[in-house]
C-alpha positions as a Markdown table, in Angstrom:
| # | Residue | x | y | z |
|---|---|---|---|---|
| 1 | Met | -7.1 | -14.9 | 18.6 |
| 2 | Ser | -9.1 | -16.5 | 21.3 |
| 3 | Gly | -8.0 | -14.0 | 23.9 |
| 4 | Leu | -9.3 | -11.0 | 22.0 |
| 5 | Lys | -12.4 | -9.1 | 22.9 |
| 6 | Leu | -15.2 | -8.9 | 20.4 |
| 7 | Asn | -14.5 | -5.4 | 19.2 |
| 8 | Gln | -10.8 | -6.2 | 18.8 |
| 9 | Arg | -11.6 | -9.3 | 16.8 |
| 10 | Trp | -13.9 | -7.2 | 14.5 |
| 11 | Thr | -11.1 | -4.6 | 14.2 |
| 12 | Trp | -8.7 | -7.3 | 13.0 |
| 13 | Ile | -11.2 | -8.8 | 10.6 |
| 14 | Ile | -12.0 | -5.4 | 9.0 |
| 15 | Ala | -8.3 | -4.4 | 8.8 |
| 16 | Ser | -7.5 | -7.8 | 7.2 |
| 17 | Val | -10.3 | -7.4 | 4.6 |
| 18 | Ala | -9.2 | -3.8 | 3.9 |
| 19 | Met | -5.6 | -4.9 | 3.3 |
| 20 | Leu | -6.6 | -7.8 | 1.1 |
| 21 | Gly | -8.8 | -5.5 | -0.9 |
| 22 | Gly | -6.1 | -2.9 | -1.2 |
| 23 | Gly | -3.6 | -5.5 | -2.3 |
| 24 | Leu | -6.0 | -6.8 | -5.0 |
| 25 | Val | -6.5 | -3.2 | -6.3 |
| 26 | Leu | -2.8 | -2.7 | -6.4 |
| 27 | Thr | -2.4 | -6.0 | -8.3 |
| 28 | Val | -4.9 | -4.9 | -10.9 |
| 29 | Leu | -3.2 | -1.5 | -11.3 |
| 30 | Leu | 0.2 | -3.3 | -11.7 |
| 31 | Val | -1.3 | -5.5 | -14.5 |
| 32 | Leu | -2.8 | -2.5 | -16.2 |
| 33 | Ala | 0.5 | -0.5 | -15.9 |
| 34 | Thr | 2.6 | -3.3 | -17.4 |
| 35 | Gln | 0.3 | -3.7 | -20.3 |
| 36 | Asn | 0.5 | 0.1 | -21.0 |
| 37 | Ser | 4.2 | 0.7 | -20.2 |
| 38 | Val | 4.7 | 3.0 | -23.2 |
| 39 | Leu | 2.0 | 5.4 | -21.9 |
| 40 | Leu | 3.5 | 5.4 | -18.3 |
| 41 | Glu | 7.2 | 5.6 | -19.3 |
| 42 | Pro | 7.5 | 9.4 | -19.1 |
| 43 | Tyr | 6.3 | 9.3 | -15.5 |
| 44 | Phe | 8.7 | 6.6 | -14.2 |
| 45 | Asn | 11.2 | 9.1 | -12.9 |
| 46 | Trp | 8.5 | 11.1 | -11.1 |
| 47 | Leu | 7.2 | 7.9 | -9.6 |
| 48 | Leu | 10.6 | 6.8 | -8.4 |
| 49 | Trp | 11.3 | 10.1 | -6.6 |
| 50 | Gly | 7.8 | 10.1 | -5.2 |
| 51 | Asn | 8.4 | 6.7 | -3.7 |
| 52 | Val | 11.8 | 7.7 | -2.3 |
| 53 | Ala | 10.2 | 10.8 | -0.7 |
| 54 | Thr | 7.3 | 8.7 | 0.8 |
| 55 | Ala | 9.8 | 6.1 | 2.1 |
| 56 | Ala | 11.9 | 8.9 | 3.7 |
| 57 | Leu | 8.8 | 10.4 | 5.3 |
| 58 | Leu | 7.6 | 7.1 | 6.7 |
| 59 | Gly | 11.1 | 6.4 | 8.0 |
| 60 | Leu | 11.2 | 9.7 | 9.7 |
| 61 | Val | 7.8 | 9.0 | 11.3 |
| 62 | Ile | 9.1 | 5.6 | 12.6 |
| 63 | Leu | 12.2 | 7.2 | 14.0 |
| 64 | Leu | 10.3 | 9.9 | 15.8 |
| 65 | Ala | 7.6 | 7.6 | 17.2 |
């Protein structure tokens, strides 16, 4: 990263910290969900199709970009 300008370096640092924080939040949510799987079981089908729709939308964005 020695060839980056100062503002680019800060952008990479902030983005990395944000991704790490988001990953930690998702890990905590995963742990909470696995401990309470009985409460979330009715929503698994909805979550599956929500993920499929999100993946299809992101795939479409990638193809059109």
